[in-house]
mmCIF file of C-alpha atoms and ligand atoms in Angstrom:
data_model
loop_
_atom_site.group_PDB
_atom_site.id
_atom_site.type_symbol
_atom_site.label_atom_id
_atom_site.label_comp_id
_atom_site.label_asym_id
_atom_site.label_seq_id
_atom_site.Cartn_x
_atom_site.Cartn_y
_atom_site.Cartn_z
ATOM 1 C CA UNK A 1 41.065 49.199 71.240
ATOM 2 C CA UNK A 2 40.305 47.739 67.847
ATOM 3 C CA UNK A 3 37.240 49.362 66.316
ATOM 4 C CA UNK A 4 35.254 49.438 63.119
ATOM 5 C CA UNK A 5 35.794 52.808 61.457
ATOM 6 C CA UNK A 6 34.623 54.471 58.268
ATOM 7 C CA UNK A 7 36.322 57.828 57.717
ATOM 8 C CA UNK A 8 35.808 60.307 54.896
ATOM 9 C CA UNK A 9 38.865 62.286 53.805
ATOM 10 C CA UNK A 10 37.370 65.207 51.914
ATOM 11 C CA UNK A 11 40.786 66.509 50.801
ATOM 12 C CA UNK A 12 40.590 69.985 49.182
ATOM 13 C CA UNK A 13 36.888 69.802 48.349
ATOM 14 C CA UNK A 14 33.655 71.509 49.502
ATOM 15 C CA UNK A 15 33.287 75.157 50.477
ATOM 16 C CA UNK A 16 31.470 76.164 53.672
ATOM 17 C CA UNK A 17 27.931 75.900 52.282
ATOM 18 C CA UNK A 18 28.721 72.596 50.574
ATOM 19 C CA UNK A 19 30.305 71.257 53.753
ATOM 20 C CA UNK A 20 27.228 72.109 55.796
ATOM 21 C CA UNK A 21 24.929 70.615 53.149
ATOM 22 C CA UNK A 22 26.863 67.338 53.023
ATOM 23 C CA UNK A 23 26.960 67.100 56.832
ATOM 24 C CA UNK A 24 23.203 67.696 56.998
ATOM 25 C CA UNK A 25 22.587 64.986 54.413
ATOM 26 C CA UNK A 26 24.894 62.546 56.191
ATOM 27 C CA UNK A 27 23.275 63.258 59.550
ATOM 28 C CA UNK A 28 19.859 62.540 58.084
ATOM 29 C CA UNK A 29 20.821 59.397 56.196
ATOM 30 C CA UNK A 30 23.481 57.586 58.224
ATOM 31 C CA UNK A 31 22.194 54.429 59.905
ATOM 32 C CA UNK A 32 22.651 53.593 63.560
ATOM 33 C CA UNK A 33 25.881 51.682 63.781
ATOM 34 C CA UNK A 34 28.498 50.554 66.268
ATOM 35 C CA UNK A 35 31.188 51.699 63.834
ATOM 36 C CA UNK A 36 32.950 55.015 64.369
ATOM 37 C CA UNK A 37 32.111 57.466 61.598
ATOM 38 C CA UNK A 38 34.552 60.290 60.877
ATOM 39 C CA UNK A 39 34.759 63.127 58.383
ATOM 40 C CA UNK A 40 37.756 65.314 57.577
ATOM 41 C CA UNK A 41 36.683 68.559 55.903
ATOM 42 C CA UNK A 42 39.193 71.273 54.960
ATOM 43 C CA UNK A 43 40.795 73.388 57.689
ATOM 44 C CA UNK A 44 38.664 76.495 57.185
ATOM 45 C CA UNK A 45 35.483 74.504 57.683
ATOM 46 C CA UNK A 46 36.537 72.387 60.669
ATOM 47 C CA UNK A 47 35.242 74.658 63.423
ATOM 48 C CA UNK A 48 31.808 75.039 61.884
ATOM 49 C CA UNK A 49 31.649 71.296 61.184
ATOM 50 C CA UNK A 50 32.378 70.579 64.854
ATOM 51 C CA UNK A 51 29.563 72.935 65.885
ATOM 52 C CA UNK A 52 27.147 71.430 63.378
ATOM 53 C CA UNK A 53 27.900 67.890 64.552
ATOM 54 C CA UNK A 54 27.913 68.709 68.266
ATOM 55 C CA UNK A 55 25.217 66.206 69.183
ATOM 56 C CA UNK A 56 25.968 63.817 66.327
ATOM 57 C CA UNK A 57 27.858 60.552 66.422
ATOM 58 C CA UNK A 58 29.911 61.688 63.418
ATOM 59 C CA UNK A 59 33.369 62.783 64.539
ATOM 60 C CA UNK A 60 35.220 65.612 62.823
ATOM 61 C CA UNK A 61 38.917 64.933 62.291
ATOM 62 C CA UNK A 62 41.735 66.928 60.669
ATOM 63 C CA UNK A 63 43.618 66.092 57.478
ATOM 64 C CA UNK A 64 47.017 67.283 58.700
ATOM 65 C CA UNK A 65 48.844 69.360 61.315
ATOM 66 C CA UNK A 66 52.276 70.840 61.964
ATOM 67 C CA UNK A 67 54.605 69.357 64.569
ATOM 68 C CA UNK A 68 55.561 72.645 66.231
ATOM 69 C CA UNK A 69 53.500 74.016 69.107
ATOM 70 C CA UNK A 70 53.254 77.468 67.533
ATOM 71 C CA UNK A 71 55.457 80.051 65.867
ATOM 72 C CA UNK A 72 56.657 81.241 62.486
ATOM 73 C CA UNK A 73 55.225 78.513 60.251
ATOM 74 C CA UNK A 74 53.124 80.437 57.746
ATOM 75 C CA UNK A 75 50.071 78.529 56.608
ATOM 76 C CA UNK A 76 50.304 75.824 59.247
ATOM 77 C CA UNK A 77 48.044 74.612 62.080
ATOM 78 C CA UNK A 78 49.093 73.133 65.436
ATOM 79 C CA UNK A 79 47.729 70.307 67.563
ATOM 80 C CA UNK A 80 46.648 72.831 70.212
ATOM 81 C CA UNK A 81 44.584 74.724 67.640
ATOM 82 C CA UNK A 82 42.793 71.544 66.652
ATOM 83 C CA UNK A 83 42.170 70.535 70.252
ATOM 84 C CA UNK A 84 40.922 74.043 70.999
ATOM 85 C CA UNK A 85 38.075 73.657 68.496
ATOM 86 C CA UNK A 86 37.214 70.159 69.700
ATOM 87 C CA UNK A 87 39.190 67.963 67.308
ATOM 88 C CA UNK A 88 41.297 65.199 68.793
ATOM 89 C CA UNK A 89 42.031 62.944 65.835
ATOM 90 C CA UNK A 90 44.363 63.860 62.973
ATOM 91 C CA UNK A 91 45.393 62.156 59.742
ATOM 92 C CA UNK A 92 49.176 62.079 59.368
ATOM 93 C CA UNK A 93 51.244 60.746 56.482
ATOM 94 C CA UNK A 94 48.714 60.786 53.676
ATOM 95 C CA UNK A 95 50.428 59.925 50.387
ATOM 96 C CA UNK A 96 49.406 63.292 48.933
ATOM 97 C CA UNK A 97 51.249 65.053 51.781
ATOM 98 C CA UNK A 98 54.251 62.821 51.133
ATOM 99 C CA UNK A 99 54.184 63.352 47.360
ATOM 100 C CA UNK A 100 53.223 67.028 46.989
ATOM 101 C CA UNK A 101 54.503 68.539 50.236
ATOM 102 C CA UNK A 102 57.720 66.563 50.661
ATOM 103 C CA UNK A 103 56.690 65.031 53.981
ATOM 104 C CA UNK A 104 59.234 62.322 54.684
ATOM 105 C CA UNK A 105 59.531 59.819 57.528
ATOM 106 C CA UNK A 106 61.503 62.293 59.649
ATOM 107 C CA UNK A 107 58.845 64.995 59.401
ATOM 108 C CA UNK A 108 56.044 62.480 59.891
ATOM 109 C CA UNK A 109 57.743 61.099 62.960
ATOM 110 C CA UNK A 110 57.847 64.598 64.488
ATOM 111 C CA UNK A 111 54.177 65.094 63.668
ATOM 112 C CA UNK A 112 53.158 61.785 65.219
ATOM 113 C CA UNK A 113 55.177 62.466 68.379
ATOM 114 C CA UNK A 114 53.690 65.953 68.632
ATOM 115 C CA UNK A 115 50.092 64.801 68.164
ATOM 116 C CA UNK A 116 50.413 61.880 70.592
ATOM 117 C CA UNK A 117 52.173 64.128 73.096
ATOM 118 C CA UNK A 118 49.135 66.376 73.050
ATOM 119 C CA UNK A 119 46.866 63.416 73.701
ATOM 120 C CA UNK A 120 45.523 63.280 70.169
ATOM 121 C CA UNK A 121 44.659 60.176 68.225
ATOM 122 C CA UNK A 122 46.689 59.697 65.035
ATOM 123 C CA UNK A 123 45.373 58.097 61.866
ATOM 124 C CA UNK A 124 48.667 57.175 60.230
ATOM 125 C CA UNK A 125 48.594 56.610 56.459
ATOM 126 C CA UNK A 126 51.145 54.700 54.459
ATOM 127 C CA UNK A 127 51.307 52.481 51.385
ATOM 128 C CA UNK A 128 53.405 51.592 48.405
ATOM 129 C CA UNK A 129 53.669 53.099 44.919
ATOM 130 C CA UNK A 130 52.839 51.032 41.848
ATOM 131 C CA UNK A 131 56.540 50.451 41.066
ATOM 132 C CA UNK A 132 57.043 48.957 44.526
ATOM 133 C CA UNK A 133 54.224 46.503 43.996
ATOM 134 C CA UNK A 134 55.355 45.621 40.477
ATOM 135 C CA UNK A 135 58.873 44.933 41.674
ATOM 136 C CA UNK A 136 57.632 42.933 44.664
ATOM 137 C CA UNK A 137 59.058 45.484 47.098
ATOM 138 C CA UNK A 138 55.709 46.433 48.648
ATOM 139 C CA UNK A 139 56.082 44.516 51.909
ATOM 140 C CA UNK A 140 59.565 45.896 52.547
ATOM 141 C CA UNK A 141 58.432 49.426 51.738
ATOM 142 C CA UNK A 142 55.417 49.265 54.052
ATOM 143 C CA UNK A 143 57.555 47.772 56.801
ATOM 144 C CA UNK A 144 60.044 50.644 56.510
ATOM 145 C CA UNK A 145 57.265 53.262 56.555
ATOM 146 C CA UNK A 146 55.952 51.771 59.797
ATOM 147 C CA UNK A 147 59.376 51.233 61.328
ATOM 148 C CA UNK A 148 60.740 54.702 60.588
ATOM 149 C CA UNK A 149 57.789 56.526 62.102
ATOM 150 C CA UNK A 150 56.070 54.274 64.632
ATOM 151 C CA UNK A 151 58.447 51.634 65.930
ATOM 152 C CA UNK A 152 60.384 53.910 68.261
ATOM 153 C CA UNK A 153 57.199 54.849 70.130
ATOM 154 C CA UNK A 154 56.360 53.543 73.581
ATOM 155 C CA UNK A 155 54.052 50.498 73.460
ATOM 156 C CA UNK A 156 51.393 52.540 75.292
ATOM 157 C CA UNK A 157 51.233 54.973 72.338
ATOM 158 C CA UNK A 158 49.517 52.322 70.235
ATOM 159 C CA UNK A 159 46.182 52.809 71.958
ATOM 160 C CA UNK A 160 46.028 56.189 70.195
ATOM 161 C CA UNK A 161 47.089 54.999 66.756
ATOM 162 C CA UNK A 162 44.830 54.004 63.883
ATOM 163 C CA UNK A 163 46.546 52.692 60.760
ATOM 164 C CA UNK A 164 45.337 53.353 57.225
ATOM 165 C CA UNK A 165 46.957 51.268 54.517
ATOM 166 C CA UNK A 166 46.511 53.169 51.280
ATOM 167 C CA UNK A 167 48.350 51.763 48.266
ATOM 168 C CA UNK A 168 49.161 54.862 46.213
ATOM 169 C CA UNK A 169 48.251 53.151 42.943
ATOM 170 C CA UNK A 170 44.687 52.675 44.184
ATOM 171 C CA UNK A 171 44.045 56.263 45.352
ATOM 172 C CA UNK A 172 41.677 58.195 43.111
ATOM 173 C CA UNK A 173 42.405 55.853 40.233
ATOM 174 C CA UNK A 174 39.314 53.678 40.379
ATOM 175 C CA UNK A 175 41.675 50.754 40.767
ATOM 176 C CA UNK A 176 41.266 49.039 44.143
ATOM 177 C CA UNK A 177 43.494 46.542 45.792
ATOM 178 C CA UNK A 178 41.603 43.285 45.622
ATOM 179 C CA UNK A 179 40.131 42.179 48.956
ATOM 180 C CA UNK A 180 42.808 39.461 48.974
ATOM 181 C CA UNK A 181 45.618 41.987 48.415
ATOM 182 C CA UNK A 182 44.236 44.187 51.194
ATOM 183 C CA UNK A 183 43.922 41.228 53.575
ATOM 184 C CA UNK A 184 47.412 39.986 52.712
ATOM 185 C CA UNK A 185 48.962 43.385 53.496
ATOM 186 C CA UNK A 186 46.893 43.961 56.648
ATOM 187 C CA UNK A 187 47.932 40.542 57.973
ATOM 188 C CA UNK A 188 51.550 41.405 57.151
ATOM 189 C CA UNK A 189 51.187 44.708 59.037
ATOM 190 C CA UNK A 190 49.888 42.919 62.142
ATOM 191 C CA UNK A 191 52.718 40.380 61.928
ATOM 192 C CA UNK A 192 55.296 43.174 61.626
ATOM 193 C CA UNK A 193 53.857 45.013 64.630
ATOM 194 C CA UNK A 194 53.680 41.787 66.600
ATOM 195 C CA UNK A 195 57.378 41.182 65.971
ATOM 196 C CA UNK A 196 58.358 44.762 66.843
ATOM 197 C CA UNK A 197 56.088 45.026 69.914
ATOM 198 C CA UNK A 198 53.779 42.184 70.863
ATOM 199 C CA UNK A 199 50.779 40.260 69.650
ATOM 200 C CA UNK A 200 48.318 42.146 71.881
ATOM 201 C CA UNK A 201 49.225 45.464 70.287
ATOM 202 C CA UNK A 202 49.093 43.880 66.830
ATOM 203 C CA UNK A 203 45.677 42.344 67.479
ATOM 204 C CA UNK A 204 44.214 45.486 69.018
ATOM 205 C CA UNK A 205 45.299 48.069 66.460
ATOM 206 C CA UNK A 206 42.642 49.211 64.003
ATOM 207 C CA UNK A 207 43.774 48.949 60.376
ATOM 208 C CA UNK A 208 41.751 50.692 57.680
ATOM 209 C CA UNK A 209 42.057 50.190 53.953
ATOM 210 C CA UNK A 210 41.945 53.198 51.627
ATOM 211 C CA UNK A 211 42.021 53.469 47.860
ATOM 212 C CA UNK A 212 38.963 53.641 45.608
ATOM 213 C CA UNK A 213 36.574 52.127 48.156
ATOM 214 C CA UNK A 214 33.093 52.447 46.635
ATOM 215 C CA UNK A 215 29.625 51.147 47.497
ATOM 216 C CA UNK A 216 30.191 48.323 45.000
ATOM 217 C CA UNK A 217 33.351 46.914 46.562
ATOM 218 C CA UNK A 218 33.074 47.889 50.241
ATOM 219 C CA UNK A 219 31.273 44.753 51.476
ATOM 220 C CA UNK A 220 33.892 42.451 50.037
ATOM 221 C CA UNK A 221 36.856 44.505 51.302
ATOM 222 C CA UNK A 222 35.364 44.943 54.791
ATOM 223 C CA UNK A 223 34.602 41.232 55.037
ATOM 224 C CA UNK A 224 38.308 40.437 55.310
ATOM 225 C CA UNK A 225 39.347 39.560 58.871
ATOM 226 C CA UNK A 226 42.217 42.043 59.199
ATOM 227 C CA UNK A 227 40.406 44.953 57.511
ATOM 228 C CA UNK A 228 38.656 47.048 60.176
ATOM 229 C CA UNK A 229 37.126 49.664 57.918
ATOM 230 C CA UNK A 230 37.998 52.253 55.328
ATOM 231 C CA UNK A 231 39.462 55.674 54.676
ATOM 232 C CA UNK A 232 37.344 56.983 51.847
ATOM 233 C CA UNK A 233 38.240 59.772 49.404
ATOM 234 C CA UNK A 234 36.056 60.433 46.375
ATOM 235 C CA UNK A 235 33.058 58.406 47.557
ATOM 236 C CA UNK A 236 32.997 60.361 50.845
ATOM 237 C CA UNK A 237 31.954 63.474 48.909
ATOM 238 C CA UNK A 238 28.653 61.905 47.840
ATOM 239 C CA UNK A 239 26.286 61.343 50.765
ATOM 240 C CA UNK A 240 24.550 58.286 49.331
ATOM 241 C CA UNK A 241 27.850 56.605 48.495
ATOM 242 C CA UNK A 242 29.335 57.281 51.927
ATOM 243 C CA UNK A 243 26.148 56.048 53.612
ATOM 244 C CA UNK A 244 26.238 52.879 51.508
ATOM 245 C CA UNK A 245 29.863 52.289 52.539
ATOM 246 C CA UNK A 246 28.936 52.772 56.202
ATOM 247 C CA UNK A 247 26.128 50.252 55.750
ATOM 248 C CA UNK A 248 28.709 47.844 54.308
ATOM 249 C CA UNK A 249 30.636 47.828 57.572
HETATM 250 P P1 13P B 301 39.885 57.558 46.963
HETATM 251 O O1 13P B 301 38.848 56.845 47.775
HETATM 252 O O2 13P B 301 39.351 58.726 46.182
HETATM 253 O O3 13P B 301 40.694 56.614 46.129
HETATM 254 O O4 13P B 301 40.920 58.213 48.030
HETATM 255 C C1 13P B 301 41.428 57.441 49.039
HETATM 256 C C2 13P B 301 42.164 58.330 49.959
HETATM 257 O O5 13P B 301 43.183 58.901 49.606
HETATM 258 C C3 13P B 301 41.620 58.544 51.308
HETATM 259 O O6 13P B 301 42.535 59.194 52.114
#
């Protein structure tokens, strides 16, 4: 069901002590809210984060997983391993995984099928590069990213999918999509899903925006009708900034 969500993707930042310190600060400062609050620390700190947040409303999620159940995949982590430590939501398809680890639609499709098959919730990331936007190809590109990975799923799978539109040119650059650009793309995403499935699925899916969301621009971005929240990178590493963004929702 459509929800308000603010999620922090910590990427490859914060050691164990820093992770615990940031979680303690967030726990102390976060306001009561109906929105779902999520944090994605690095793999090695996930289990301790889950323990620390046991009675908290902050949910710990994973940044990535492998599609295989187990086996000879050095350096990888499976859905079962995440579930075993109490994590049932995983980010799949982040542009940094696509760009630096050669994760293409085929691999991402296997990951999504694997995670959903295990009963996990998938936060699926996608978004265009700057060249796509400059050449006016951004809608087509986003449509193909959705189609190649999500459109062969059963309609029922959509209740476990959260979308995160993250234009690559806005990630870590300080350059945000304008609230109008975010709204325009989110509305396009709902229209595309409505055509491929139906309007109920399109209306009910949660679509987050990610890319240089900061305390100073969050209110305006979140005020757009098709933007249900944010996937936050850099600003999620600073407690006061993340708290301010949560307050914006
Ligand atoms: P920034 O907020 O640092 O631009 O990162 C966004 C992001 O990639 C979240 O997954």
